[in-house]
Coordinates of C-alpha atoms (C1' of nucleotides) in Angstrom, one line a residue:
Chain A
X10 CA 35.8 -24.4 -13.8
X11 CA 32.2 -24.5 -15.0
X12 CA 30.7 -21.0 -16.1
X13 CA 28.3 -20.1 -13.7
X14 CA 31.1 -20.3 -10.7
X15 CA 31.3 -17.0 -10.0
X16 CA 34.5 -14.8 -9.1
X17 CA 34.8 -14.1 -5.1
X18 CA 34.3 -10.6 -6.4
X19 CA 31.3 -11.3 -8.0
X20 CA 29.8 -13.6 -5.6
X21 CA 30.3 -11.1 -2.8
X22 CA 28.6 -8.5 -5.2
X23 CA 25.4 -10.7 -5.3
X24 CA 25.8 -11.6 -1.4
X25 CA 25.2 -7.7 -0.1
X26 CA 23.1 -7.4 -2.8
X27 CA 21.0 -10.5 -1.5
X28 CA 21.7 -9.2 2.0
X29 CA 19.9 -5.5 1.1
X30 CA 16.7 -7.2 -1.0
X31 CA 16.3 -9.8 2.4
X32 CA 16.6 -6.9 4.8
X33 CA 13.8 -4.4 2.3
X34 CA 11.5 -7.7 2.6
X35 CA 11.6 -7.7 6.4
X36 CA 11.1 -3.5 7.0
X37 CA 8.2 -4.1 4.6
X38 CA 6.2 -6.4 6.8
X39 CA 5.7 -3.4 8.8
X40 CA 5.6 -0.7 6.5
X41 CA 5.0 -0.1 2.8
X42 CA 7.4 0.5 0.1
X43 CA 6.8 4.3 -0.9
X44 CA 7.7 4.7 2.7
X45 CA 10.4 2.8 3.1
X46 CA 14.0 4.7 3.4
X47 CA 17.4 3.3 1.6
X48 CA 19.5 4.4 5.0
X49 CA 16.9 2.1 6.8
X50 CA 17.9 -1.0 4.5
X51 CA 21.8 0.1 4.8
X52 CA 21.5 0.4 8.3
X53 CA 20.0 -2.8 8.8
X54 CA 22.6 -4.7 6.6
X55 CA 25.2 -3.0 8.1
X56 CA 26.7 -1.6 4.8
X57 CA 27.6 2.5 4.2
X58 CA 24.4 4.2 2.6
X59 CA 25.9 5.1 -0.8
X60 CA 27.0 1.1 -1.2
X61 CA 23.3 1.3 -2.0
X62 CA 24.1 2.8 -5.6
X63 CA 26.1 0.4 -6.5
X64 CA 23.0 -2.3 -6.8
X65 CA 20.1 -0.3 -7.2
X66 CA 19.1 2.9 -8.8
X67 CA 16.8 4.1 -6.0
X68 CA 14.1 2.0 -4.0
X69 CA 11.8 1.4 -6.5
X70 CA 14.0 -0.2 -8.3
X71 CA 14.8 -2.1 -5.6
X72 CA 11.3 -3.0 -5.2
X73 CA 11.0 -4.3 -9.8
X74 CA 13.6 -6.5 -8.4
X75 CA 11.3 -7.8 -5.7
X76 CA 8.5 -7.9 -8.1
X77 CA 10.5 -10.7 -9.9
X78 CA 11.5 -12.9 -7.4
X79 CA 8.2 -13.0 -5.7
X80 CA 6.7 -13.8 -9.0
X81 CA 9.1 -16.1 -10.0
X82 CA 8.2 -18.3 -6.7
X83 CA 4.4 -17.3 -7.6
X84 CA 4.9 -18.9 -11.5
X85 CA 6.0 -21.9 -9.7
X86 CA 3.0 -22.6 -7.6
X87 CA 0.9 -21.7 -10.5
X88 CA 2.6 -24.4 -12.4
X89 CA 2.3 -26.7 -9.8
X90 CA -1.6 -26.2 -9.7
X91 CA -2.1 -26.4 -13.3
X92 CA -0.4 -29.7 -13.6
X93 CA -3.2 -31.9 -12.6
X94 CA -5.4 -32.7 -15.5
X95 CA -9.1 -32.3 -14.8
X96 CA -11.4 -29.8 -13.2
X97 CA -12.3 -31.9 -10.2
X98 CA -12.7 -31.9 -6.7
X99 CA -9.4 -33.4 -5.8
X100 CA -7.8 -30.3 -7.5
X101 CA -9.5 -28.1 -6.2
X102 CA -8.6 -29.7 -3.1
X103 CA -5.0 -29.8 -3.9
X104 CA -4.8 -25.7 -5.4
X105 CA -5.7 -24.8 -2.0
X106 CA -3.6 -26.2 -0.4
X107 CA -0.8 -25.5 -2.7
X108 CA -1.9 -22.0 -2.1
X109 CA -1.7 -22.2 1.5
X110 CA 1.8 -23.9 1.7
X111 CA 3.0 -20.7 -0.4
X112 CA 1.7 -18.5 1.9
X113 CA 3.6 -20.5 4.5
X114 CA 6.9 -20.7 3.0
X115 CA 7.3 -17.3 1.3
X116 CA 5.1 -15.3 3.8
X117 CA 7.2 -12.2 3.2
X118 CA 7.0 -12.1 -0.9
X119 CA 3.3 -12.5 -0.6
X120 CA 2.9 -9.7 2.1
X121 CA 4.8 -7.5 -0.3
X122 CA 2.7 -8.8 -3.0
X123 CA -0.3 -7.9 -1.7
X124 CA 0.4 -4.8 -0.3
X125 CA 2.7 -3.2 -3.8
X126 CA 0.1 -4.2 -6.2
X127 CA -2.5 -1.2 -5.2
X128 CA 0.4 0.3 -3.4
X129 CA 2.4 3.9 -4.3
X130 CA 4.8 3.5 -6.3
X131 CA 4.1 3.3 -10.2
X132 CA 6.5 0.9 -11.4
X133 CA 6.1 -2.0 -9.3
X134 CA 1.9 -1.6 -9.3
X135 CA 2.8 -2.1 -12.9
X136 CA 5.4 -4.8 -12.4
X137 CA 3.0 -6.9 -10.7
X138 CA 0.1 -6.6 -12.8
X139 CA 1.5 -7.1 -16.0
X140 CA 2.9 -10.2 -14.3
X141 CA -0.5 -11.4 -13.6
X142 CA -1.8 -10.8 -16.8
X143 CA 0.8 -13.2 -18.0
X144 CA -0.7 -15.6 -15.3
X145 CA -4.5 -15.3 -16.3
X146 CA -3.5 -16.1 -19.8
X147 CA -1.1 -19.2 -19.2
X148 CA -3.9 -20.3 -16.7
X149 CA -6.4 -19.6 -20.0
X150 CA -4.6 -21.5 -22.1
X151 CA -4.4 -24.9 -19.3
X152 CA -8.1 -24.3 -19.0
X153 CA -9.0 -24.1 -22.8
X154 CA -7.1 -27.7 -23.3
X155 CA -9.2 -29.4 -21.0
X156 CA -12.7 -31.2 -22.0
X157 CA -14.7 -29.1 -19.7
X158 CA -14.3 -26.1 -22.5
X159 CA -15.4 -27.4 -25.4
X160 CA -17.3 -25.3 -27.3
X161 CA -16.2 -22.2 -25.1
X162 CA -14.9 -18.8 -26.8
X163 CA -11.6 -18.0 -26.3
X164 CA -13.3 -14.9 -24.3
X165 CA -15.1 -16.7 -22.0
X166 CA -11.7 -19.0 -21.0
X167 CA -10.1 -15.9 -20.0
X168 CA -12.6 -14.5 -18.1
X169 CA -12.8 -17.8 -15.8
X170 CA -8.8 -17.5 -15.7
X171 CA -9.6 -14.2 -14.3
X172 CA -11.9 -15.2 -12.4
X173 CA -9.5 -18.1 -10.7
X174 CA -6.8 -15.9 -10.3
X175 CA -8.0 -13.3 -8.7
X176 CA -9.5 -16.1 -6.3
X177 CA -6.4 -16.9 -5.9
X178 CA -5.1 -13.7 -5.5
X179 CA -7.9 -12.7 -2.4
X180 CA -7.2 -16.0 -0.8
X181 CA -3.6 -15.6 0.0
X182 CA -4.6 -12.4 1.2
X183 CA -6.8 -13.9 3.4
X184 CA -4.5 -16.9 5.1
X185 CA -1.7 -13.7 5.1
X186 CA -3.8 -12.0 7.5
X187 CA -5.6 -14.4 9.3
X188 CA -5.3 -15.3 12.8
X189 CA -3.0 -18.1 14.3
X190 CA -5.0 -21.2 13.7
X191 CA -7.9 -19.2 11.5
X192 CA -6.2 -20.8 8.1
X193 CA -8.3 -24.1 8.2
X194 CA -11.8 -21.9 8.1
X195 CA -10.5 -19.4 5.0
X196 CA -9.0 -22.3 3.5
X197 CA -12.7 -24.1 3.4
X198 CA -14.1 -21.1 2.5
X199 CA -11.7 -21.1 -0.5
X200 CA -12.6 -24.5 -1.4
X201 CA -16.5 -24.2 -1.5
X202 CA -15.9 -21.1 -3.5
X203 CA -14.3 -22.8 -6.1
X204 CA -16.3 -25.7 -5.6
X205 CA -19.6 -23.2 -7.2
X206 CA -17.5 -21.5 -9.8
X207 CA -16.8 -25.1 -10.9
X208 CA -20.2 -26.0 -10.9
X209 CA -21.0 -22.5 -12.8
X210 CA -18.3 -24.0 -15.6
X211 CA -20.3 -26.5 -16.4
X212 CA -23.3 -25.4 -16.7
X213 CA -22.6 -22.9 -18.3
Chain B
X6 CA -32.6 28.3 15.4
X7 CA -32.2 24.2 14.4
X8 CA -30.3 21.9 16.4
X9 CA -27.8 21.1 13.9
X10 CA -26.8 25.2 12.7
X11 CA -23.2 24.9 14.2
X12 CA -21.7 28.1 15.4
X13 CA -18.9 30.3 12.9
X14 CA -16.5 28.5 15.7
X15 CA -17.4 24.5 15.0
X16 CA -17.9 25.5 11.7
X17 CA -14.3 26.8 10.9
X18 CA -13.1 23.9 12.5
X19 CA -15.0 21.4 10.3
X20 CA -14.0 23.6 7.6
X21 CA -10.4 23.0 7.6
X22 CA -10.7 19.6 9.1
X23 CA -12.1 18.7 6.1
X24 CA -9.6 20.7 4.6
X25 CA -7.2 18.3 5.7
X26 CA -9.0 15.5 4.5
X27 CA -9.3 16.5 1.1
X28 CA -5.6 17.5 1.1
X29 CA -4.7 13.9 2.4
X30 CA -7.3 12.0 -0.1
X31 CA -5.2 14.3 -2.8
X32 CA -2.4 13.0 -2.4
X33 CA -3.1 9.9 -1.2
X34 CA -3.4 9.3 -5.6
X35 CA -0.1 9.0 -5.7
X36 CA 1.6 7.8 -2.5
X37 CA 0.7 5.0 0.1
X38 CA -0.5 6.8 3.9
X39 CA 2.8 5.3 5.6
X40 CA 4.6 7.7 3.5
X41 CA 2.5 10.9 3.8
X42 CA 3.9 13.3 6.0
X43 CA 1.9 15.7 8.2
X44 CA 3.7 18.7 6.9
X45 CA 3.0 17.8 3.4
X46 CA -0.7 18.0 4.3
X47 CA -1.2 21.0 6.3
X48 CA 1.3 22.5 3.3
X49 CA -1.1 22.0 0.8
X50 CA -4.4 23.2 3.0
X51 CA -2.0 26.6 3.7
X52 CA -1.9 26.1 7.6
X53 CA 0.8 25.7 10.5
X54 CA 1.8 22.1 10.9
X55 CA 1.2 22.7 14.3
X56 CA -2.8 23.1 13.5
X57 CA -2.5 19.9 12.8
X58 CA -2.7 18.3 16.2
X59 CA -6.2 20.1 16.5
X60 CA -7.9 17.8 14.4
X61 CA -5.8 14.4 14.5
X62 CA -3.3 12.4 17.3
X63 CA -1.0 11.4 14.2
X64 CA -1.5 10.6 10.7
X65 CA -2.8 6.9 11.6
X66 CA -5.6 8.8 13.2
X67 CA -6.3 10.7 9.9
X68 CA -6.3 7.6 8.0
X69 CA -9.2 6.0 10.2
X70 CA -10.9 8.7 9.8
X71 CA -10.8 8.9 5.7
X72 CA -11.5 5.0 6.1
X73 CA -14.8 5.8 7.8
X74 CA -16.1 8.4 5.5
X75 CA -15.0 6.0 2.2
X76 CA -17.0 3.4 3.7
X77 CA -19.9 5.3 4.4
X78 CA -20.2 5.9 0.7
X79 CA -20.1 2.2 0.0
X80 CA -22.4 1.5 2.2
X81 CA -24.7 3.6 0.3
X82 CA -23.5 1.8 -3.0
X83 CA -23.9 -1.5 -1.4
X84 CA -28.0 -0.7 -0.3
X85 CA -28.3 0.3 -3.7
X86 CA -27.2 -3.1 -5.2
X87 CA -29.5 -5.2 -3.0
X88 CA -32.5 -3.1 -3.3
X89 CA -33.5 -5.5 -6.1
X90 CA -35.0 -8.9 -5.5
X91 CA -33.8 -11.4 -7.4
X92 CA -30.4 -12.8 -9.1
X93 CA -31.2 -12.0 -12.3
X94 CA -29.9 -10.6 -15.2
X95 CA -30.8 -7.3 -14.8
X96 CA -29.5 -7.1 -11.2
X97 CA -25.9 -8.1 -12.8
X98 CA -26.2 -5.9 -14.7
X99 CA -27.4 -2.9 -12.2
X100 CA -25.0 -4.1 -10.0
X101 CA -22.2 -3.3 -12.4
X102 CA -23.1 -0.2 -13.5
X103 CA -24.0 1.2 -9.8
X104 CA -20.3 -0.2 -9.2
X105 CA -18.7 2.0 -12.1
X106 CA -20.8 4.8 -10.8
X107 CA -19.2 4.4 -7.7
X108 CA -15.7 4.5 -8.8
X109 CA -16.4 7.3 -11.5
X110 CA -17.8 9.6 -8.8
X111 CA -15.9 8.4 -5.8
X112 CA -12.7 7.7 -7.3
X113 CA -10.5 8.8 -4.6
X114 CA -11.8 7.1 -2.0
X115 CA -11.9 4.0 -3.7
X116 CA -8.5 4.2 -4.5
X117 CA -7.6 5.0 -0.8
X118 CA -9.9 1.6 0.1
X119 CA -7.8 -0.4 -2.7
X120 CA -4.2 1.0 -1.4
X121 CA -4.6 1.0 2.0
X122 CA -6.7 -2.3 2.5
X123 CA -3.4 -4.2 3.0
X124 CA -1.2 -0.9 3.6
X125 CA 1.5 -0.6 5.9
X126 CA -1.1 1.1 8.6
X127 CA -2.4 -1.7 10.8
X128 CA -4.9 0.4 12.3
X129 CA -6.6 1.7 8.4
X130 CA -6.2 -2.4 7.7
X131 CA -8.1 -3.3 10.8
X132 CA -10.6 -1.0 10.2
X133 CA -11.2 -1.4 6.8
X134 CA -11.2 -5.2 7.2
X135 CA -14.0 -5.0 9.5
X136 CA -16.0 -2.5 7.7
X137 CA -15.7 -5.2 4.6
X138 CA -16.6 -7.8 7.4
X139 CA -19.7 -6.3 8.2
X140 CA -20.6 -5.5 4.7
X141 CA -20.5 -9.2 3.8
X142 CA -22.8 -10.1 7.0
X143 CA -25.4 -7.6 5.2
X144 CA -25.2 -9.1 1.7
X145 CA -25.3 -12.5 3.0
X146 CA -28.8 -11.5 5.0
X147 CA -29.9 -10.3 1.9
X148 CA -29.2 -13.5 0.1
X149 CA -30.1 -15.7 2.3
X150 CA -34.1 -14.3 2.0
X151 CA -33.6 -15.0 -1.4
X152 CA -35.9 -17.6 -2.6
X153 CA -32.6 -19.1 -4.5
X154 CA -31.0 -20.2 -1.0
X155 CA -33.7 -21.8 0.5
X156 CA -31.8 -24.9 2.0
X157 CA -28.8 -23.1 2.1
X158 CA -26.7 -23.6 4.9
X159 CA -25.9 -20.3 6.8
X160 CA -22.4 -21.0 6.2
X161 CA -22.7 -21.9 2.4
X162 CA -24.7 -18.6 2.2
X163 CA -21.8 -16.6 4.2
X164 CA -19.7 -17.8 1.6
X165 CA -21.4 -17.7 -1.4
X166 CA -21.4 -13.5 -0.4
X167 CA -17.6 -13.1 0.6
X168 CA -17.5 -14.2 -3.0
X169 CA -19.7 -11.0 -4.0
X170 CA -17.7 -9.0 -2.1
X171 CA -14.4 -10.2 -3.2
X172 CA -15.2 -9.6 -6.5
X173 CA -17.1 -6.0 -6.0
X174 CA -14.0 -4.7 -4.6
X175 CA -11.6 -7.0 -7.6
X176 CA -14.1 -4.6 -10.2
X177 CA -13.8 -1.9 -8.5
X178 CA -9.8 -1.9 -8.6
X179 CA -9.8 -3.1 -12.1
X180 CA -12.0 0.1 -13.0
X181 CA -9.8 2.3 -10.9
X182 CA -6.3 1.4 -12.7
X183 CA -8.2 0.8 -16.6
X184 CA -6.5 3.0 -19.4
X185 CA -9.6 5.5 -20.1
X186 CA -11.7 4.1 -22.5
X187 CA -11.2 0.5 -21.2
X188 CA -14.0 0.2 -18.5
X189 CA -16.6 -1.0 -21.3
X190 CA -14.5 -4.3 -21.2
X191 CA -13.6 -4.8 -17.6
X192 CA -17.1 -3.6 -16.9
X193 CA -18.2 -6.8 -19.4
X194 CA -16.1 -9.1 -17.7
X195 CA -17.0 -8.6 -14.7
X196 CA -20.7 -9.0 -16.1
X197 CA -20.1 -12.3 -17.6
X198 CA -18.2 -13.6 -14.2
X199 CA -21.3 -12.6 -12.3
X200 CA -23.2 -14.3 -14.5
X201 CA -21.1 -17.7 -13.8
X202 CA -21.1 -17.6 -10.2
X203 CA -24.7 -17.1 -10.5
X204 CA -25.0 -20.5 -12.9
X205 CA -22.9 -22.0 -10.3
X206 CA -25.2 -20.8 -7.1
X207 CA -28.5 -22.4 -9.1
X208 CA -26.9 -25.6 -9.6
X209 CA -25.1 -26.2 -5.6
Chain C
dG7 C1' -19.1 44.5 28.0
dG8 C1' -16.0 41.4 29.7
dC9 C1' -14.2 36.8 30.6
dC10 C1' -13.2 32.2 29.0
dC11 C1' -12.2 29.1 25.4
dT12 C1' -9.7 27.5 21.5
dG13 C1' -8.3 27.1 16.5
dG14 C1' -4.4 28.6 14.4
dC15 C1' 0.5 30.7 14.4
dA16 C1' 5.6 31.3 14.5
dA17 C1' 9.7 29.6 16.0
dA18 C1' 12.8 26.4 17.6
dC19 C1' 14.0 21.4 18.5
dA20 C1' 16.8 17.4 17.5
dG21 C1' 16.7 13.8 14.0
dT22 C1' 16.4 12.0 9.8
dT23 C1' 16.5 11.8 4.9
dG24 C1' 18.7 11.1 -0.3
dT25 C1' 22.8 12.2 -2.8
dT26 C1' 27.6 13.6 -4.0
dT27 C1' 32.4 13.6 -3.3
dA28 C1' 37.1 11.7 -3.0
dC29 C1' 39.2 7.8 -1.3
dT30 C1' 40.9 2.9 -0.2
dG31 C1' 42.0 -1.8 -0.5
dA32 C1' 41.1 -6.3 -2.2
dC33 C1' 40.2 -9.0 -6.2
dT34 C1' 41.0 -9.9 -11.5
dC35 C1' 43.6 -10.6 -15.3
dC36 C1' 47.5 -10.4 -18.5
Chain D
dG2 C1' 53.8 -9.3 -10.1
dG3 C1' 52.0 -5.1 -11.5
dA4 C1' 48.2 -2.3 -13.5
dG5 C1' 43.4 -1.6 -13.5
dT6 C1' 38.8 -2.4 -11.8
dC7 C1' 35.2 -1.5 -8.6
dA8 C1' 32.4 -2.7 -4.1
dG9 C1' 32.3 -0.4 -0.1
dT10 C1' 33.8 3.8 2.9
dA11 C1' 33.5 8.2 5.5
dA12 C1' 32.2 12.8 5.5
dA13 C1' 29.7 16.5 4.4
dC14 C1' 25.4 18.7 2.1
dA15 C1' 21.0 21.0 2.2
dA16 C1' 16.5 19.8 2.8
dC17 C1' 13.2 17.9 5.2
dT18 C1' 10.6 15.5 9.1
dG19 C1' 7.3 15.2 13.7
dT20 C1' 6.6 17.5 17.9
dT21 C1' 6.7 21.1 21.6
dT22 C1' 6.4 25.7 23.3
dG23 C1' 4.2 30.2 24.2
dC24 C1' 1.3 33.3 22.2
dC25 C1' -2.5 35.6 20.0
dA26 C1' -7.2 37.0 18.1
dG27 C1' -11.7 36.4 17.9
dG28 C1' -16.2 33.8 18.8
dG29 C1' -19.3 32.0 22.6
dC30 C1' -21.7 33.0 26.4
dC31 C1' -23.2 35.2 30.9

DNA sequence: GGCCCTGGCAAACAGTTGTTTACTGACTCC
DNA sequence: GGAGTCAGTAAACAACTGTTTGCCAGGGCC
């Protein structure tokens, strides 16, 4: 028996818990999380209201634990982006669209994403924004290796890591919002945006 | 007798309307607008929940209304910023100081903007997506009789001020959540990324 | 001076909320 | 196979919610 098969106790455990975090994700698409009840996510699971207790402390601990999966996915794409060598237009071509296939396939985690980080409840604005600290400076760090910032202070890297990721940030706001069929226009509105911040790299 | 002297009637109803809003833009700092209840408001103005219904349908309706008066001071910040002629230095620099001012002075409602921009009220969304709609329409007018943009495509100009935008409102929620004392650098940052996009916009 | 208008009130409505309690029954483990 | 663990239950709790009703007092206006 290898040691991550888990006991049919345990595994059930993690399956209501899976079942309440999936059920959150959906009532948030509508609403936001400071408004969001623990009977509602019971009721839609199907599970007594104090079965809530035994997986979460209240709901914005429920919504950390949010925070961490949709960042997890998040780190992903990041490191999918960063993986090309060179600041160039085929990347630039390639981040977008990166971007926009996340959007896509985790629609709801970027929603919540986008609506927690400002949103009302302490914990997870700070959950998320410590998170994408971490992001600017790993994206710092692939920026200052590459040829294009020689002779650049360590300042100024993580400034234009800012810079990108908060680009990033507004343009998977934008796709999450736009209208059927309205992703190809944001999408080249992304990519001529970072097509002049490149050009304000290097000649700088 | 002037036109605009309202009566002691209209002018106890304005009074506690904006009552009301104050109350709401209270504690909006610390809860989302899906989440405030119309009790808890009236509560804090001293006044029957019922007197409520006077002034707004529902608490949707309230939230329009705060949008509309948050934007009206923007638009005031936003005149401010393109009053000056060039892209220059000293119009980063203006620019960021007249955007610290803002947030300083209407900190509130700038907080509301931030929150509720992609809050779980599609009716404040809409509206404050158009209101940031139109604003981009007027900086990109403004830019594009810039001596800078002459062969500028109106597209490449459009873009070139969503990018403006974008990052106004990225500053403006950075200065919103910075521990006190730490504007200086966000406030620098946000110079030197100004600075970059501009390199980038002399060099398309 | 008297009539209308209306902002605000008090009370009652049916629902909903988060949290605690004591309990059950299936899994785990020796 | 028997004892112990524990995810999930049902029920009750007080507190709160948005909304409707009829009513009143006082300003606006002829």
């Amino acid at each position: 028996m290898s040691s991550n098969t888990l006991g049919t106790r345990q595994a059930q455990k993690l399956r209501t818990r899976r079942a309440l975090l999936d059920a959150a994700l959906r009532l948030l698409e509508e609403q936001s999380l400071s408004s969001l009840g623990l009977r509602e996510v019971t009721r839609v699971v199907g599970v007594a209201p104090a079965a809530f207790y035994r997986h979460f402390r209240d709901m914005g601990d429920l919504g950390v634990a949010l925070v961490e999966e949709s960042l997890h996915s998040l780190h992903g794409m990041f490191r999918r982006i960063l993986a090309g060598q060179e600041d160039s237009e085929e990347l630039i071509d390639r981040s977008v669209e990166v971007v926009a296939e996340h959007v896509r396939a985790h629609r709801a985690h970027v929603r919540f994403l986008a609506r927690e980080r400002h949103g009302g409840v302490r914990a997870v604005r700070e959950a998320i924004a410590a998170e994408l600290e971490r992001f600017g400076d790993e994206v710092a760090e692939a920026l200052g290796a590459q040829e294009a910032s020689r002779g650049w202070s360590r300042e100024d890297v993580r400034m234009l890591a800012g810079l990108y990721v908060d680009h990033l940030v507004m343009t998977a706001s934008a796709l999450l919002e736009a209208a059927p069929g309205g992703e190809g226009r944001i999408a080249d509105t992304a990519r001529r945006q970072l097509r002049l911040i490149s050009r304000g790299r290097r000649h700088w």
